[in-house]
Amino acid sequence: DSGVTQTPKHLITATGQRVTLRCSPRSGDLSVYWYQQSLDQGLQFLIQYYNGEERAKGNILERFSAQQFPDLHSELNLSSLELGDSALYFCASSVSGGRYEQFFGPGTRLTVL
Amino acid sequence: SQQGEEDPQALSIQEGENATMNCSYKTSINNLQWYRQNSGRGLVHLILIRSNEREKHSGRLRVTLDTSKKSSSLLITASRAADTASYFCATDDMYSGGGADGLTFGKGTHLIIQP
């Protein structure tokens, strides 16, 4: 158990819909990262938040957005969903930035029908 | 884009044998991390090696880093059936600054340990 929690575990929805994925980092970790894992693209970094502020963006689509709240939990919002958005979405946390170990949550499996 | 590339893509060995996986990357890095993923589940952090380190051990794991060749290897000794999983290397870009930016993952090596 990494100490990072994600909800829900599974999500099934239809094209065009909007969903919110939630992540709680390990106690004391200030950085939260979101990653997408799909068969064709592999594991891709989406976005990073540090202590409530956006820190870095990766391959995140404009239809996707995230935020980190004062209690440090984070939400990833995916809108206008397409079939190709079906993937595993992971949240990771670390003490600070990329020079430290990142600990991953169990992931949310999103299926878009 | 993928930075790390693991080699081989798949590896099948007998229980008790050693397993070696390699990773190559493209840019200068601060550190390199190895992760394990059991089928469809979360990633488990195995080991982090910094750019100024050449070798690191953790239990049955041995990681080497050659920054001149931009490559790393993960050795699992005395393999067990429970080691069956996918193994990924991940790097952070030295020039991202201040710890910003996420990790760049390779495509992984799928390791199968035959009992």
mmCIF file with all atom_site columns, C-alpha atoms in Angstrom:
data_model
loop_
_atom_site.group_PDB
_atom_site.id
_atom_site.type_symbol
_atom_site.label_atom_id
_atom_site.label_alt_id
_atom_site.label_comp_id
_atom_site.label_asym_id
_atom_site.label_entity_id
_atom_site.label_seq_id
_atom_site.pdbx_PDB_ins_code
_atom_site.Cartn_x
_atom_site.Cartn_y
_atom_site.Cartn_z
_atom_site.occupancy
_atom_site.B_iso_or_equiv
_atom_site.pdbx_formal_charge
_atom_site.auth_seq_id
_atom_site.auth_comp_id
_atom_site.auth_asym_id
_atom_site.auth_atom_id
_atom_site.pdbx_PDB_model_num
ATOM 1   C CA . ASP A 1 1   ? 0.000   0.000   0.000   1.00 0.00 ? 1   ASP A CA 1
ATOM 2   C CA . SER A 1 2   ? 1.599   3.242   -1.202  1.00 0.00 ? 2   SER A CA 1
ATOM 3   C CA . GLY A 1 3   ? -0.561  5.499   0.956   1.00 0.00 ? 3   GLY A CA 1
ATOM 4   C CA . VAL A 1 4   ? -2.040  7.188   -2.117  1.00 0.00 ? 4   VAL A CA 1
ATOM 5   C CA . THR A 1 5   ? -5.752  6.636   -2.548  1.00 0.00 ? 5   THR A CA 1
ATOM 6   C CA . GLN A 1 6   ? -7.851  7.046   -5.660  1.00 0.00 ? 6   GLN A CA 1
ATOM 7   C CA . THR A 1 7   ? -11.571 6.889   -6.206  1.00 0.00 ? 7   THR A CA 1
ATOM 8   C CA . PRO A 1 8   ? -13.447 5.451   -7.908  1.00 0.00 ? 8   PRO A CA 1
ATOM 9   C CA . LYS A 1 9   ? -11.683 2.218   -8.897  1.00 0.00 ? 9   LYS A CA 1
ATOM 10  C CA . HIS A 1 10  ? -13.774 1.770   -12.003 1.00 0.00 ? 10  HIS A CA 1
ATOM 11  C CA . LEU A 1 11  ? -15.837 4.177   -14.025 1.00 0.00 ? 11  LEU A CA 1
ATOM 12  C CA . ILE A 1 12  ? -17.987 3.358   -17.026 1.00 0.00 ? 12  ILE A CA 1
ATOM 13  C CA . THR A 1 13  ? -19.559 6.197   -18.932 1.00 0.00 ? 13  THR A CA 1
ATOM 14  C CA . ALA A 1 14  ? -20.684 7.247   -22.382 1.00 0.00 ? 14  ALA A CA 1
ATOM 15  C CA . THR A 1 15  ? -19.079 9.431   -25.009 1.00 0.00 ? 15  THR A CA 1
ATOM 16  C CA . GLY A 1 16  ? -19.645 13.126  -24.474 1.00 0.00 ? 16  GLY A CA 1
ATOM 17  C CA . GLN A 1 17  ? -19.953 12.805  -20.720 1.00 0.00 ? 17  GLN A CA 1
ATOM 18  C CA . ARG A 1 18  ? -17.845 14.386  -17.978 1.00 0.00 ? 18  ARG A CA 1
ATOM 19  C CA . VAL A 1 19  ? -16.246 12.576  -15.043 1.00 0.00 ? 19  VAL A CA 1
ATOM 20  C CA . THR A 1 20  ? -14.167 13.513  -12.029 1.00 0.00 ? 20  THR A CA 1
ATOM 21  C CA . LEU A 1 21  ? -11.409 11.357  -10.611 1.00 0.00 ? 21  LEU A CA 1
ATOM 22  C CA . ARG A 1 22  ? -10.201 11.930  -7.085  1.00 0.00 ? 22  ARG A CA 1
ATOM 23  C CA . CYS A 1 23  ? -6.831  11.433  -5.457  1.00 0.00 ? 23  CYS A CA 1
ATOM 24  C CA . SER A 1 24  ? -5.550  11.778  -1.913  1.00 0.00 ? 24  SER A CA 1
ATOM 25  C CA . PRO A 1 25  ? -1.756  11.935  -1.648  1.00 0.00 ? 25  PRO A CA 1
ATOM 26  C CA . ARG A 1 26  ? 0.392   10.342  1.027   1.00 0.00 ? 26  ARG A CA 1
ATOM 27  C CA . SER A 1 27  ? 0.428   12.223  4.276   1.00 0.00 ? 27  SER A CA 1
ATOM 28  C CA . GLY A 1 28  ? 3.007   15.004  4.048   1.00 0.00 ? 28  GLY A CA 1
ATOM 29  C CA . ASP A 1 29  ? 3.411   14.903  0.269   1.00 0.00 ? 29  ASP A CA 1
ATOM 30  C CA . LEU A 1 30  ? 2.925   18.255  -1.409  1.00 0.00 ? 30  LEU A CA 1
ATOM 31  C CA . SER A 1 31  ? 3.221   17.220  -5.056  1.00 0.00 ? 31  SER A CA 1
ATOM 32  C CA . VAL A 1 32  ? 0.503   15.386  -6.931  1.00 0.00 ? 32  VAL A CA 1
ATOM 33  C CA . TYR A 1 33  ? 0.921   14.029  -10.438 1.00 0.00 ? 33  TYR A CA 1
ATOM 34  C CA . TRP A 1 34  ? -1.623  12.587  -12.846 1.00 0.00 ? 34  TRP A CA 1
ATOM 35  C CA . TYR A 1 35  ? -0.707  9.956   -15.431 1.00 0.00 ? 35  TYR A CA 1
ATOM 36  C CA . GLN A 1 36  ? -2.658  8.146   -18.118 1.00 0.00 ? 36  GLN A CA 1
ATOM 37  C CA . GLN A 1 37  ? -1.855  4.583   -19.128 1.00 0.00 ? 37  GLN A CA 1
ATOM 38  C CA . SER A 1 38  ? -3.251  3.174   -22.342 1.00 0.00 ? 38  SER A CA 1
ATOM 39  C CA . LEU A 1 39  ? -2.229  0.281   -24.543 1.00 0.00 ? 39  LEU A CA 1
ATOM 40  C CA . ASP A 1 40  ? -1.170  2.440   -27.463 1.00 0.00 ? 40  ASP A CA 1
ATOM 41  C CA . GLN A 1 41  ? 0.398   5.421   -25.639 1.00 0.00 ? 41  GLN A CA 1
ATOM 42  C CA . GLY A 1 42  ? 1.839   3.696   -22.597 1.00 0.00 ? 42  GLY A CA 1
ATOM 43  C CA . LEU A 1 43  ? 2.271   5.707   -19.399 1.00 0.00 ? 43  LEU A CA 1
ATOM 44  C CA . GLN A 1 44  ? 2.070   9.424   -20.024 1.00 0.00 ? 44  GLN A CA 1
ATOM 45  C CA . PHE A 1 45  ? 2.432   12.317  -17.637 1.00 0.00 ? 45  PHE A CA 1
ATOM 46  C CA . LEU A 1 46  ? -0.553  14.643  -17.699 1.00 0.00 ? 46  LEU A CA 1
ATOM 47  C CA . ILE A 1 47  ? -0.130  17.337  -15.071 1.00 0.00 ? 47  ILE A CA 1
ATOM 48  C CA . GLN A 1 48  ? 1.547   18.162  -11.755 1.00 0.00 ? 48  GLN A CA 1
ATOM 49  C CA . TYR A 1 49  ? 0.368   20.237  -8.820  1.00 0.00 ? 49  TYR A CA 1
ATOM 50  C CA . TYR A 1 50  ? 2.521   21.389  -5.953  1.00 0.00 ? 50  TYR A CA 1
ATOM 51  C CA . ASN A 1 51  ? 0.947   22.729  -2.779  1.00 0.00 ? 51  ASN A CA 1
ATOM 52  C CA . GLY A 1 52  ? -2.161  23.864  -4.606  1.00 0.00 ? 52  GLY A CA 1
ATOM 53  C CA . GLU A 1 53  ? -0.480  25.399  -7.636  1.00 0.00 ? 53  GLU A CA 1
ATOM 54  C CA . GLU A 1 54  ? -0.118  23.959  -11.107 1.00 0.00 ? 54  GLU A CA 1
ATOM 55  C CA . ARG A 1 55  ? 3.574   23.141  -11.566 1.00 0.00 ? 55  ARG A CA 1
ATOM 56  C CA . ALA A 1 56  ? 3.940   21.416  -14.909 1.00 0.00 ? 56  ALA A CA 1
ATOM 57  C CA . LYS A 1 57  ? 1.896   20.177  -17.810 1.00 0.00 ? 57  LYS A CA 1
ATOM 58  C CA . GLY A 1 58  ? 2.547   17.139  -19.917 1.00 0.00 ? 58  GLY A CA 1
ATOM 59  C CA . ASN A 1 59  ? 0.404   15.601  -22.610 1.00 0.00 ? 59  ASN A CA 1
ATOM 60  C CA . ILE A 1 60  ? -2.869  16.782  -21.169 1.00 0.00 ? 60  ILE A CA 1
ATOM 61  C CA . LEU A 1 61  ? -5.743  17.462  -23.543 1.00 0.00 ? 61  LEU A CA 1
ATOM 62  C CA . GLU A 1 62  ? -7.631  20.747  -23.363 1.00 0.00 ? 62  GLU A CA 1
ATOM 63  C CA . ARG A 1 63  ? -10.752 18.749  -22.477 1.00 0.00 ? 63  ARG A CA 1
ATOM 64  C CA . PHE A 1 64  ? -9.004  17.660  -19.285 1.00 0.00 ? 64  PHE A CA 1
ATOM 65  C CA . SER A 1 65  ? -8.332  19.804  -16.256 1.00 0.00 ? 65  SER A CA 1
ATOM 66  C CA . ALA A 1 66  ? -7.192  19.297  -12.705 1.00 0.00 ? 66  ALA A CA 1
ATOM 67  C CA . GLN A 1 67  ? -6.918  21.080  -9.423  1.00 0.00 ? 67  GLN A CA 1
ATOM 68  C CA . GLN A 1 68  ? -5.381  20.584  -6.014  1.00 0.00 ? 68  GLN A CA 1
ATOM 69  C CA . PHE A 1 69  ? -7.315  21.693  -2.975  1.00 0.00 ? 69  PHE A CA 1
ATOM 70  C CA . PRO A 1 70  ? -6.060  23.238  0.297   1.00 0.00 ? 70  PRO A CA 1
ATOM 71  C CA . ASP A 1 71  ? -6.144  19.813  1.979   1.00 0.00 ? 71  ASP A CA 1
ATOM 72  C CA . LEU A 1 72  ? -3.847  18.673  -0.894  1.00 0.00 ? 72  LEU A CA 1
ATOM 73  C CA . HIS A 1 73  ? -6.245  16.199  -2.433  1.00 0.00 ? 73  HIS A CA 1
ATOM 74  C CA . SER A 1 74  ? -6.565  16.528  -6.180  1.00 0.00 ? 74  SER A CA 1
ATOM 75  C CA . GLU A 1 75  ? -9.238  16.010  -8.799  1.00 0.00 ? 75  GLU A CA 1
ATOM 76  C CA . LEU A 1 76  ? -8.844  15.312  -12.489 1.00 0.00 ? 76  LEU A CA 1
ATOM 77  C CA . ASN A 1 77  ? -11.799 16.369  -14.604 1.00 0.00 ? 77  ASN A CA 1
ATOM 78  C CA . LEU A 1 78  ? -12.322 14.769  -17.984 1.00 0.00 ? 78  LEU A CA 1
ATOM 79  C CA . SER A 1 79  ? -14.992 16.229  -20.232 1.00 0.00 ? 79  SER A CA 1
ATOM 80  C CA . SER A 1 80  ? -16.490 15.593  -23.673 1.00 0.00 ? 80  SER A CA 1
ATOM 81  C CA . LEU A 1 81  ? -15.233 12.063  -23.317 1.00 0.00 ? 81  LEU A CA 1
ATOM 82  C CA . GLU A 1 82  ? -14.238 10.073  -26.367 1.00 0.00 ? 82  GLU A CA 1
ATOM 83  C CA . LEU A 1 83  ? -13.702 6.355   -26.836 1.00 0.00 ? 83  LEU A CA 1
ATOM 84  C CA . GLY A 1 84  ? -9.964  6.960   -26.925 1.00 0.00 ? 84  GLY A CA 1
ATOM 85  C CA . ASP A 1 85  ? -10.009 8.351   -23.397 1.00 0.00 ? 85  ASP A CA 1
ATOM 86  C CA . SER A 1 86  ? -10.577 4.851   -22.066 1.00 0.00 ? 86  SER A CA 1
ATOM 87  C CA . ALA A 1 87  ? -7.494  4.148   -19.976 1.00 0.00 ? 87  ALA A CA 1
ATOM 88  C CA . LEU A 1 88  ? -6.077  3.695   -16.511 1.00 0.00 ? 88  LEU A CA 1
ATOM 89  C CA . TYR A 1 89  ? -5.576  7.010   -14.754 1.00 0.00 ? 89  TYR A CA 1
ATOM 90  C CA . PHE A 1 90  ? -3.003  7.091   -11.993 1.00 0.00 ? 90  PHE A CA 1
ATOM 91  C CA . CYS A 1 91  ? -2.303  9.651   -9.384  1.00 0.00 ? 91  CYS A CA 1
ATOM 92  C CA . ALA A 1 92  ? 1.111   9.803   -7.751  1.00 0.00 ? 92  ALA A CA 1
ATOM 93  C CA . SER A 1 93  ? 2.509   11.904  -4.960  1.00 0.00 ? 93  SER A CA 1
ATOM 94  C CA . SER A 1 94  ? 5.933   12.887  -3.763  1.00 0.00 ? 94  SER A CA 1
ATOM 95  C CA . VAL A 1 95  ? 7.416   14.946  -0.980  1.00 0.00 ? 95  VAL A CA 1
ATOM 96  C CA . SER A 1 96  ? 8.425   17.673  -3.361  1.00 0.00 ? 96  SER A CA 1
ATOM 97  C CA . GLY A 1 97  ? 9.324   17.569  -6.988  1.00 0.00 ? 97  GLY A CA 1
ATOM 98  C CA . GLY A 1 98  ? 10.609  15.182  -9.577  1.00 0.00 ? 98  GLY A CA 1
ATOM 99  C CA . ARG A 1 99  ? 13.889  14.486  -7.831  1.00 0.00 ? 99  ARG A CA 1
ATOM 100 C CA . TYR A 1 100 ? 12.112  12.366  -5.251  1.00 0.00 ? 100 TYR A CA 1
ATOM 101 C CA . GLU A 1 101 ? 10.371  9.044   -5.416  1.00 0.00 ? 101 GLU A CA 1
ATOM 102 C CA . GLN A 1 102 ? 6.834   9.165   -6.688  1.00 0.00 ? 102 GLN A CA 1
ATOM 103 C CA . PHE A 1 103 ? 4.336   6.852   -5.057  1.00 0.00 ? 103 PHE A CA 1
ATOM 104 C CA . PHE A 1 104 ? 1.419   5.730   -7.151  1.00 0.00 ? 104 PHE A CA 1
ATOM 105 C CA . GLY A 1 105 ? -2.174  5.078   -6.257  1.00 0.00 ? 105 GLY A CA 1
ATOM 106 C CA . PRO A 1 106 ? -4.072  1.990   -7.449  1.00 0.00 ? 106 PRO A CA 1
ATOM 107 C CA . GLY A 1 107 ? -5.562  3.863   -10.397 1.00 0.00 ? 107 GLY A CA 1
ATOM 108 C CA . THR A 1 108 ? -9.011  4.496   -11.812 1.00 0.00 ? 108 THR A CA 1
ATOM 109 C CA . ARG A 1 109 ? -9.999  2.432   -14.808 1.00 0.00 ? 109 ARG A CA 1
ATOM 110 C CA . LEU A 1 110 ? -12.130 4.548   -17.111 1.00 0.00 ? 110 LEU A CA 1
ATOM 111 C CA . THR A 1 111 ? -14.186 2.906   -19.815 1.00 0.00 ? 111 THR A CA 1
ATOM 112 C CA . VAL A 1 112 ? -15.941 5.138   -22.320 1.00 0.00 ? 112 VAL A CA 1
ATOM 113 C CA . LEU A 1 113 ? -18.665 3.381   -24.318 1.00 0.00 ? 113 LEU A CA 1
ATOM 114 C CA . SER B 2 1   ? 6.966   11.086  -26.046 1.00 0.00 ? 1   SER B CA 1
ATOM 115 C CA . GLN B 2 2   ? 8.729   8.076   -24.549 1.00 0.00 ? 2   GLN B CA 1
ATOM 116 C CA . GLN B 2 3   ? 12.160  8.792   -23.159 1.00 0.00 ? 3   GLN B CA 1
ATOM 117 C CA . GLY B 2 4   ? 13.075  5.458   -21.642 1.00 0.00 ? 4   GLY B CA 1
ATOM 118 C CA . GLU B 2 5   ? 13.110  2.339   -23.733 1.00 0.00 ? 5   GLU B CA 1
ATOM 119 C CA . GLU B 2 6   ? 13.308  -0.981  -21.952 1.00 0.00 ? 6   GLU B CA 1
ATOM 120 C CA . ASP B 2 7   ? 14.920  -4.008  -23.436 1.00 0.00 ? 7   ASP B CA 1
ATOM 121 C CA . PRO B 2 8   ? 13.850  -6.744  -23.821 1.00 0.00 ? 8   PRO B CA 1
ATOM 122 C CA . GLN B 2 9   ? 10.119  -6.149  -24.279 1.00 0.00 ? 9   GLN B CA 1
ATOM 123 C CA . ALA B 2 10  ? 9.430   -9.541  -22.747 1.00 0.00 ? 10  ALA B CA 1
ATOM 124 C CA . LEU B 2 11  ? 11.517  -11.994 -20.756 1.00 0.00 ? 11  LEU B CA 1
ATOM 125 C CA . SER B 2 12  ? 10.657  -15.488 -19.562 1.00 0.00 ? 12  SER B CA 1
ATOM 126 C CA . ILE B 2 13  ? 12.964  -17.324 -17.171 1.00 0.00 ? 13  ILE B CA 1
ATOM 127 C CA . GLN B 2 14  ? 12.880  -20.162 -14.669 1.00 0.00 ? 14  GLN B CA 1
ATOM 128 C CA . GLU B 2 15  ? 12.331  -19.519 -11.004 1.00 0.00 ? 15  GLU B CA 1
ATOM 129 C CA . GLY B 2 16  ? 15.649  -19.081 -9.244  1.00 0.00 ? 16  GLY B CA 1
ATOM 130 C CA . GLU B 2 17  ? 17.420  -17.597 -12.249 1.00 0.00 ? 17  GLU B CA 1
ATOM 131 C CA . ASN B 2 18  ? 18.511  -13.978 -12.477 1.00 0.00 ? 18  ASN B CA 1
ATOM 132 C CA . ALA B 2 19  ? 16.617  -11.494 -14.641 1.00 0.00 ? 19  ALA B CA 1
ATOM 133 C CA . THR B 2 20  ? 18.251  -8.485  -16.245 1.00 0.00 ? 20  THR B CA 1
ATOM 134 C CA . MET B 2 21  ? 16.368  -5.641  -17.872 1.00 0.00 ? 21  MET B CA 1
ATOM 135 C CA . ASN B 2 22  ? 17.880  -2.653  -19.596 1.00 0.00 ? 22  ASN B CA 1
ATOM 136 C CA . CYS B 2 23  ? 16.688  0.887   -20.092 1.00 0.00 ? 23  CYS B CA 1
ATOM 137 C CA . SER B 2 24  ? 17.976  3.578   -22.409 1.00 0.00 ? 24  SER B CA 1
ATOM 138 C CA . TYR B 2 25  ? 17.006  7.222   -22.307 1.00 0.00 ? 25  TYR B CA 1
ATOM 139 C CA . LYS B 2 26  ? 17.644  10.319  -24.366 1.00 0.00 ? 26  LYS B CA 1
ATOM 140 C CA . THR B 2 27  ? 18.155  13.458  -22.289 1.00 0.00 ? 27  THR B CA 1
ATOM 141 C CA . SER B 2 28  ? 20.269  14.338  -19.283 1.00 0.00 ? 28  SER B CA 1
ATOM 142 C CA . ILE B 2 29  ? 18.552  13.348  -16.074 1.00 0.00 ? 29  ILE B CA 1
ATOM 143 C CA . ASN B 2 30  ? 18.532  14.055  -12.357 1.00 0.00 ? 30  ASN B CA 1
ATOM 144 C CA . ASN B 2 31  ? 17.582  10.541  -11.429 1.00 0.00 ? 31  ASN B CA 1
ATOM 145 C CA . LEU B 2 32  ? 16.166  7.307   -12.792 1.00 0.00 ? 32  LEU B CA 1
ATOM 146 C CA . GLN B 2 33  ? 13.551  5.200   -11.084 1.00 0.00 ? 33  GLN B CA 1
ATOM 147 C CA . TRP B 2 34  ? 12.365  1.653   -11.593 1.00 0.00 ? 34  TRP B CA 1
ATOM 148 C CA . TYR B 2 35  ? 8.796   0.582   -11.005 1.00 0.00 ? 35  TYR B CA 1
ATOM 149 C CA . ARG B 2 36  ? 6.939   -2.711  -11.042 1.00 0.00 ? 36  ARG B CA 1
ATOM 150 C CA . GLN B 2 37  ? 3.365   -3.144  -12.194 1.00 0.00 ? 37  GLN B CA 1
ATOM 151 C CA . ASN B 2 38  ? 1.324   -6.264  -11.737 1.00 0.00 ? 38  ASN B CA 1
ATOM 152 C CA . SER B 2 39  ? -1.281  -6.758  -14.423 1.00 0.00 ? 39  SER B CA 1
ATOM 153 C CA . GLY B 2 40  ? -3.615  -3.740  -14.566 1.00 0.00 ? 40  GLY B CA 1
ATOM 154 C CA . ARG B 2 41  ? -2.707  -2.576  -11.090 1.00 0.00 ? 41  ARG B CA 1
ATOM 155 C CA . GLY B 2 42  ? -0.816  0.342   -9.587  1.00 0.00 ? 42  GLY B CA 1
ATOM 156 C CA . LEU B 2 43  ? 2.878   0.946   -9.960  1.00 0.00 ? 43  LEU B CA 1
ATOM 157 C CA . VAL B 2 44  ? 5.133   -0.025  -7.098  1.00 0.00 ? 44  VAL B CA 1
ATOM 158 C CA . HIS B 2 45  ? 8.280   2.019   -6.610  1.00 0.00 ? 45  HIS B CA 1
ATOM 159 C CA . LEU B 2 46  ? 11.354  -0.215  -6.515  1.00 0.00 ? 46  LEU B CA 1
ATOM 160 C CA . ILE B 2 47  ? 14.426  1.967   -6.485  1.00 0.00 ? 47  ILE B CA 1
ATOM 161 C CA . LEU B 2 48  ? 15.692  5.440   -7.329  1.00 0.00 ? 48  LEU B CA 1
ATOM 162 C CA . ILE B 2 49  ? 19.235  6.040   -8.506  1.00 0.00 ? 49  ILE B CA 1
ATOM 163 C CA . ARG B 2 50  ? 20.595  9.554   -8.802  1.00 0.00 ? 50  ARG B CA 1
ATOM 164 C CA . SER B 2 51  ? 22.673  10.762  -11.725 1.00 0.00 ? 51  SER B CA 1
ATOM 165 C CA . ASN B 2 52  ? 25.831  10.874  -9.587  1.00 0.00 ? 52  ASN B CA 1
ATOM 166 C CA . GLU B 2 53  ? 25.414  7.244   -8.486  1.00 0.00 ? 53  GLU B CA 1
ATOM 167 C CA . ARG B 2 54  ? 26.621  4.255   -10.472 1.00 0.00 ? 54  ARG B CA 1
ATOM 168 C CA . GLU B 2 55  ? 25.091  1.361   -8.606  1.00 0.00 ? 55  GLU B CA 1
ATOM 169 C CA . LYS B 2 56  ? 22.439  0.796   -5.994  1.00 0.00 ? 56  LYS B CA 1
ATOM 170 C CA . HIS B 2 57  ? 21.144  -2.277  -4.198  1.00 0.00 ? 57  HIS B CA 1
ATOM 171 C CA . SER B 2 58  ? 17.857  -3.042  -2.513  1.00 0.00 ? 58  SER B CA 1
ATOM 172 C CA . GLY B 2 59  ? 17.289  -6.604  -1.357  1.00 0.00 ? 59  GLY B CA 1
ATOM 173 C CA . ARG B 2 60  ? 17.410  -8.814  -4.463  1.00 0.00 ? 60  ARG B CA 1
ATOM 174 C CA . LEU B 2 61  ? 17.511  -5.785  -6.746  1.00 0.00 ? 61  LEU B CA 1
ATOM 175 C CA . ARG B 2 62  ? 20.606  -4.242  -8.226  1.00 0.00 ? 62  ARG B CA 1
ATOM 176 C CA . VAL B 2 63  ? 20.435  -1.158  -10.409 1.00 0.00 ? 63  VAL B CA 1
ATOM 177 C CA . THR B 2 64  ? 23.261  0.345   -12.395 1.00 0.00 ? 64  THR B CA 1
ATOM 178 C CA . LEU B 2 65  ? 23.376  3.675   -14.154 1.00 0.00 ? 65  LEU B CA 1
ATOM 179 C CA . ASP B 2 66  ? 25.737  4.749   -16.912 1.00 0.00 ? 66  ASP B CA 1
ATOM 180 C CA . THR B 2 67  ? 25.071  8.392   -17.695 1.00 0.00 ? 67  THR B CA 1
ATOM 181 C CA . SER B 2 68  ? 27.689  8.453   -20.453 1.00 0.00 ? 68  SER B CA 1
ATOM 182 C CA . LYS B 2 69  ? 25.713  5.797   -22.324 1.00 0.00 ? 69  LYS B CA 1
ATOM 183 C CA . LYS B 2 70  ? 22.359  7.052   -21.057 1.00 0.00 ? 70  LYS B CA 1
ATOM 184 C CA . SER B 2 71  ? 21.442  3.597   -19.894 1.00 0.00 ? 71  SER B CA 1
ATOM 185 C CA . SER B 2 72  ? 20.446  1.697   -16.786 1.00 0.00 ? 72  SER B CA 1
ATOM 186 C CA . SER B 2 73  ? 19.971  -1.930  -15.903 1.00 0.00 ? 73  SER B CA 1
ATOM 187 C CA . LEU B 2 74  ? 17.837  -3.686  -13.320 1.00 0.00 ? 74  LEU B CA 1
ATOM 188 C CA . LEU B 2 75  ? 18.970  -7.069  -12.074 1.00 0.00 ? 75  LEU B CA 1
ATOM 189 C CA . ILE B 2 76  ? 16.644  -9.256  -10.046 1.00 0.00 ? 76  ILE B CA 1
ATOM 190 C CA . THR B 2 77  ? 18.523  -12.119 -8.445  1.00 0.00 ? 77  THR B CA 1
ATOM 191 C CA . ALA B 2 78  ? 17.079  -15.490 -7.433  1.00 0.00 ? 78  ALA B CA 1
ATOM 192 C CA . SER B 2 79  ? 13.779  -14.750 -9.139  1.00 0.00 ? 79  SER B CA 1
ATOM 193 C CA . ARG B 2 80  ? 10.474  -15.904 -7.692  1.00 0.00 ? 80  ARG B CA 1
ATOM 194 C CA . ALA B 2 81  ? 7.080   -16.502 -9.272  1.00 0.00 ? 81  ALA B CA 1
ATOM 195 C CA . ALA B 2 82  ? 5.842   -13.382 -7.458  1.00 0.00 ? 82  ALA B CA 1
ATOM 196 C CA . ASP B 2 83  ? 8.313   -11.299 -9.485  1.00 0.00 ? 83  ASP B CA 1
ATOM 197 C CA . THR B 2 84  ? 6.151   -11.857 -12.564 1.00 0.00 ? 84  THR B CA 1
ATOM 198 C CA . ALA B 2 85  ? 5.143   -8.339  -13.586 1.00 0.00 ? 85  ALA B CA 1
ATOM 199 C CA . SER B 2 86  ? 5.962   -5.488  -15.944 1.00 0.00 ? 86  SER B CA 1
ATOM 200 C CA . TYR B 2 87  ? 8.971   -3.380  -15.062 1.00 0.00 ? 87  TYR B CA 1
ATOM 201 C CA . PHE B 2 88  ? 9.323   0.242   -16.104 1.00 0.00 ? 88  PHE B CA 1
ATOM 202 C CA . CYS B 2 89  ? 12.140  2.714   -15.934 1.00 0.00 ? 89  CYS B CA 1
ATOM 203 C CA . ALA B 2 90  ? 11.241  6.371   -15.497 1.00 0.00 ? 90  ALA B CA 1
ATOM 204 C CA . THR B 2 91  ? 13.358  9.485   -15.727 1.00 0.00 ? 91  THR B CA 1
ATOM 205 C CA . ASP B 2 92  ? 13.035  13.123  -14.856 1.00 0.00 ? 92  ASP B CA 1
ATOM 206 C CA . ASP B 2 93  ? 14.554  15.741  -17.098 1.00 0.00 ? 93  ASP B CA 1
ATOM 207 C CA . MET B 2 94  ? 17.567  17.517  -15.594 1.00 0.00 ? 94  MET B CA 1
ATOM 208 C CA . TYR B 2 95  ? 16.523  20.758  -17.202 1.00 0.00 ? 95  TYR B CA 1
ATOM 209 C CA . SER B 2 96  ? 12.964  20.816  -15.928 1.00 0.00 ? 96  SER B CA 1
ATOM 210 C CA . GLY B 2 97  ? 14.096  22.857  -12.961 1.00 0.00 ? 97  GLY B CA 1
ATOM 211 C CA . GLY B 2 98  ? 12.808  22.973  -9.409  1.00 0.00 ? 98  GLY B CA 1
ATOM 212 C CA . GLY B 2 99  ? 11.371  19.523  -9.460  1.00 0.00 ? 99  GLY B CA 1
ATOM 213 C CA . ALA B 2 100 ? 8.733   20.418  -11.993 1.00 0.00 ? 100 ALA B CA 1
ATOM 214 C CA . ASP B 2 101 ? 7.623   18.027  -14.629 1.00 0.00 ? 101 ASP B CA 1
ATOM 215 C CA . GLY B 2 102 ? 6.491   14.487  -14.376 1.00 0.00 ? 102 GLY B CA 1
ATOM 216 C CA . LEU B 2 103 ? 8.336   11.290  -15.020 1.00 0.00 ? 103 LEU B CA 1
ATOM 217 C CA . THR B 2 104 ? 8.859   9.956   -18.502 1.00 0.00 ? 104 THR B CA 1
ATOM 218 C CA . PHE B 2 105 ? 8.281   6.224   -18.670 1.00 0.00 ? 105 PHE B CA 1
ATOM 219 C CA . GLY B 2 106 ? 9.517   3.582   -21.027 1.00 0.00 ? 106 GLY B CA 1
ATOM 220 C CA . LYS B 2 107 ? 7.239   0.954   -22.499 1.00 0.00 ? 107 LYS B CA 1
ATOM 221 C CA . GLY B 2 108 ? 8.267   -1.654  -19.979 1.00 0.00 ? 108 GLY B CA 1
ATOM 222 C CA . THR B 2 109 ? 9.654   -5.162  -19.866 1.00 0.00 ? 109 THR B CA 1
ATOM 223 C CA . HIS B 2 110 ? 7.151   -7.913  -19.198 1.00 0.00 ? 110 HIS B CA 1
ATOM 224 C CA . LEU B 2 111 ? 8.851   -10.480 -16.980 1.00 0.00 ? 111 LEU B CA 1
ATOM 225 C CA . ILE B 2 112 ? 7.458   -13.982 -16.592 1.00 0.00 ? 112 ILE B CA 1
ATOM 226 C CA . ILE B 2 113 ? 8.924   -16.296 -13.989 1.00 0.00 ? 113 ILE B CA 1
ATOM 227 C CA . GLN B 2 114 ? 8.172   -19.935 -14.724 1.00 0.00 ? 114 GLN B CA 1
ATOM 228 C CA . PRO B 2 115 ? 7.765   -22.073 -11.584 1.00 0.00 ? 115 PRO B CA 1
#
